[in-house]
Coordinates of C-alpha atoms in Angstrom, one line a residue:
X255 CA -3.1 12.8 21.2
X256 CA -6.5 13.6 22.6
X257 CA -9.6 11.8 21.5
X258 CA -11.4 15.0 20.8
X259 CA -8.5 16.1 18.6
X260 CA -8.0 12.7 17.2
X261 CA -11.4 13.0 16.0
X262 CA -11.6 16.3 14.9
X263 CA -8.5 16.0 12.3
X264 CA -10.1 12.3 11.3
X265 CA -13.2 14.3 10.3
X266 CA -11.1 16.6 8.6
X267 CA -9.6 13.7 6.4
X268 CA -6.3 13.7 8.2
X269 CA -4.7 9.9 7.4
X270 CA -3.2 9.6 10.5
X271 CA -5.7 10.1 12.7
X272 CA -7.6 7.7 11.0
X273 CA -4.7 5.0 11.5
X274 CA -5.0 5.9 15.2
X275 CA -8.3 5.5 15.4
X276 CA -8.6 2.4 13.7
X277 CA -5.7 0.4 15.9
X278 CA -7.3 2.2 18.9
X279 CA -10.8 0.6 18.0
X280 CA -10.5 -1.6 15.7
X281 CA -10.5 -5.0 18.3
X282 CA -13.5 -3.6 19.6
X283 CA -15.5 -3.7 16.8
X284 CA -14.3 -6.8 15.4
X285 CA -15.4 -8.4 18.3
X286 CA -18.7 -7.3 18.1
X287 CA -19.1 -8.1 14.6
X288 CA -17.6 -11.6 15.7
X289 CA -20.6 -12.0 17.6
X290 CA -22.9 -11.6 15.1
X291 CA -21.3 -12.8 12.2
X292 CA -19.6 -15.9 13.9
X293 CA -16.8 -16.1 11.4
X294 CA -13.1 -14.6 11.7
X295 CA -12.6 -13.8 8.3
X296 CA -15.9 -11.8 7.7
X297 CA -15.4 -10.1 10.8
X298 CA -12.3 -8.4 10.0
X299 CA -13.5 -7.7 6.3
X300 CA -16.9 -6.0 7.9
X301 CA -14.4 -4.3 10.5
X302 CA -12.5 -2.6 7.2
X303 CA -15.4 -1.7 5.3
X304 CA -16.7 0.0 8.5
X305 CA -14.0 2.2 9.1
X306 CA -14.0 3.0 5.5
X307 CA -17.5 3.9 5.8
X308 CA -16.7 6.2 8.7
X309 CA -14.2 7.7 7.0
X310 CA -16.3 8.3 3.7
X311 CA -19.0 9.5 6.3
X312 CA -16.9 11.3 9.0
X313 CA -19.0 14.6 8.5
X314 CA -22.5 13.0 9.6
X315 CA -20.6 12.4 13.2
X316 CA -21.6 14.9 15.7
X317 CA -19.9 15.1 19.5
X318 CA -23.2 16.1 20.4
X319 CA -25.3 13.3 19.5
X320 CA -22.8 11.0 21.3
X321 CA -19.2 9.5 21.7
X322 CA -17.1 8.3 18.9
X323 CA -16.3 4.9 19.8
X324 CA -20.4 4.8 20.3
X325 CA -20.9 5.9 16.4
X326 CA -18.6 3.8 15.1
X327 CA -19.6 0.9 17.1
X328 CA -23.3 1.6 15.9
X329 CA -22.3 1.6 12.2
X330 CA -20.3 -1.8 12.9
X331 CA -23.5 -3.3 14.7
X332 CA -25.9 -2.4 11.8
X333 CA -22.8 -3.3 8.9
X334 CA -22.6 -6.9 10.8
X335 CA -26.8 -7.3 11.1
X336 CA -27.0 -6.4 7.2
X337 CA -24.4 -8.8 6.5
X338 CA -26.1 -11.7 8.5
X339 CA -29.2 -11.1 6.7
X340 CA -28.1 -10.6 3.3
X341 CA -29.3 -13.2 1.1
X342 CA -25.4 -14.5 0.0
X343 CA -24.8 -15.0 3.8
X344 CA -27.7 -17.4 4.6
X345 CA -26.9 -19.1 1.5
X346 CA -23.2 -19.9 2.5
X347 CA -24.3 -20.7 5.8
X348 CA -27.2 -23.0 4.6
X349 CA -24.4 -25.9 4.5
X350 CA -21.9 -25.4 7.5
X351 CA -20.1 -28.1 9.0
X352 CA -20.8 -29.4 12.6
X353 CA -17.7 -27.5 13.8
X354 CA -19.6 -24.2 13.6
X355 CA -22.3 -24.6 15.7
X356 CA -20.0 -26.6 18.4
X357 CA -18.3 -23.6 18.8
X358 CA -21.5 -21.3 19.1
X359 CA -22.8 -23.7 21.8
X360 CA -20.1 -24.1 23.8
X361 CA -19.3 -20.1 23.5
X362 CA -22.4 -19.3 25.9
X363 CA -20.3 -15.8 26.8
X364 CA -20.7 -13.9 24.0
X365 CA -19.0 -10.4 26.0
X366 CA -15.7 -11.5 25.5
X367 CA -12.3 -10.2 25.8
X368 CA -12.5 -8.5 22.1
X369 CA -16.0 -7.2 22.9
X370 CA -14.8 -6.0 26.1
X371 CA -12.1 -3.5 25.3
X372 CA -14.3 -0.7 27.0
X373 CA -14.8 -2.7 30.1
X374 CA -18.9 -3.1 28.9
X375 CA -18.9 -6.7 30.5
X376 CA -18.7 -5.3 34.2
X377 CA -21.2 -3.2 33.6
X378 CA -23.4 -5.4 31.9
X379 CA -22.8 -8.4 34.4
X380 CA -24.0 -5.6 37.3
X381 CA -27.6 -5.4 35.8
X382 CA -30.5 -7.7 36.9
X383 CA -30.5 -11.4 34.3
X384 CA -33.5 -10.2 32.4
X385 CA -31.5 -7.2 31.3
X386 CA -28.3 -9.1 30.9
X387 CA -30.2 -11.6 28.3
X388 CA -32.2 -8.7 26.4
X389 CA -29.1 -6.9 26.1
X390 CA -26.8 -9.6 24.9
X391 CA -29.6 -10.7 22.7
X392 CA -29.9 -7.2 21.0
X393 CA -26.7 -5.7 20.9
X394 CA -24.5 -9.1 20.9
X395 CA -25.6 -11.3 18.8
X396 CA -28.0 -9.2 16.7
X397 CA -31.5 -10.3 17.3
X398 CA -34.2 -8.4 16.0
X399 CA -36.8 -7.4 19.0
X400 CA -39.0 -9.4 17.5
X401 CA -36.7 -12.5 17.4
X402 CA -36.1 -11.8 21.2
X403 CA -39.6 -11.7 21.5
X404 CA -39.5 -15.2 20.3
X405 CA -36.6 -16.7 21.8
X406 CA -37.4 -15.5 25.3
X407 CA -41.0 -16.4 25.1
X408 CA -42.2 -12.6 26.1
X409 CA -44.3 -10.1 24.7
X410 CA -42.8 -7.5 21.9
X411 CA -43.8 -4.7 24.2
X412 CA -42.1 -6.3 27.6
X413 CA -38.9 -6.6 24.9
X414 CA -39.0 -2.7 24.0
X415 CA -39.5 -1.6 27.5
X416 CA -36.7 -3.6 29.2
X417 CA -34.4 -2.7 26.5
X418 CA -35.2 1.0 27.1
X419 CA -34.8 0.4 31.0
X420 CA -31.8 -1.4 30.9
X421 CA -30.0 0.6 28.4
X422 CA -31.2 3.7 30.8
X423 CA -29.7 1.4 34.0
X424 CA -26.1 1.3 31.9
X425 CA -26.5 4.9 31.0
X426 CA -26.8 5.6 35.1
X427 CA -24.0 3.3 35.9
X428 CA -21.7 5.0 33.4
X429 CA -22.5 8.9 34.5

């Protein structure tokens, strides 16, 4: 079945094509909640209450404003950030075991194979380093720009304008 039609009958509230789209994307947007969240098991609940949101939601989705995958990916990014700085998550998280962070330092490459279902990490890996650090900052492991700001040492305006540029570069690269 055609994505356009896939999505047309999902906004329409047909169950099926909401089972398509969810084992077409739903490795994709568990691994980018992964990134931010940095735990299996939350990912995968996040992933479930996103598609659920998009279903409940599916008529505020416009082909105009953009692609699907894009939309839902968007509402996974911001359902993953929310989590992460909800009050109950920095609480739980307060008293990890050494384990966690092992695995977060030795994972430097955060666009892995789940996050790279659309083939994102060529694309990203073609743009100059500043870009590639900004960008993974942002969109992969959910830094404010402010926080960026502060981990890379640069100005908050220098932040905005090489996300816009980059994010413009990808937007070149994939037309």
């Amino acid at each position: 079945m055609q994505l356009e039609s896939l999505v047309k009958k999902f906004k329409n509230k047909d169950v099926k094509a909401f089972e398509s789209l969810y084992e077409m994307y739903k490795q994709s947007v568990t691994g980018v909640v992964y990134n931010i969240v940095r735990d299996q098991t939350i990912a995968e609940e996040i992933t479930q209450d996103v598609f659920i949101k998009a279903w409940n939601n599916a008529n505020t989705y416009s082909e105009k404003k953009g692609r699907f995958f894009t939309w839902i990916i968007n509402i996974a990014r911001n359902a993953a950030i929310d989590k992460v700085r909800s009050k109950n998550f920095k609480n739980n998280t307060k008293n990890l075991d050494a384990e966690f962070f092992v695995d977060i330092l030795e994972n430097h490459d955060s666009l892995d194979s789940k996050t790279d279902a659309i083939g994102i990490k060529n694309f990203v890996n073609k743009l100059k380093e500043t870009c590639i650090k900004v960008i993974e900052l942002l969109y992969f492991k959910g830094f404010t720009q402010k926080e960026v700001s502060e981990s890379l040492d640069i100005p908050l305006g220098t932040v905005k304008t090489r996300n816009r540029n980059c994010i413009n570069e990808l937007r070149i690269m994939l037309k």
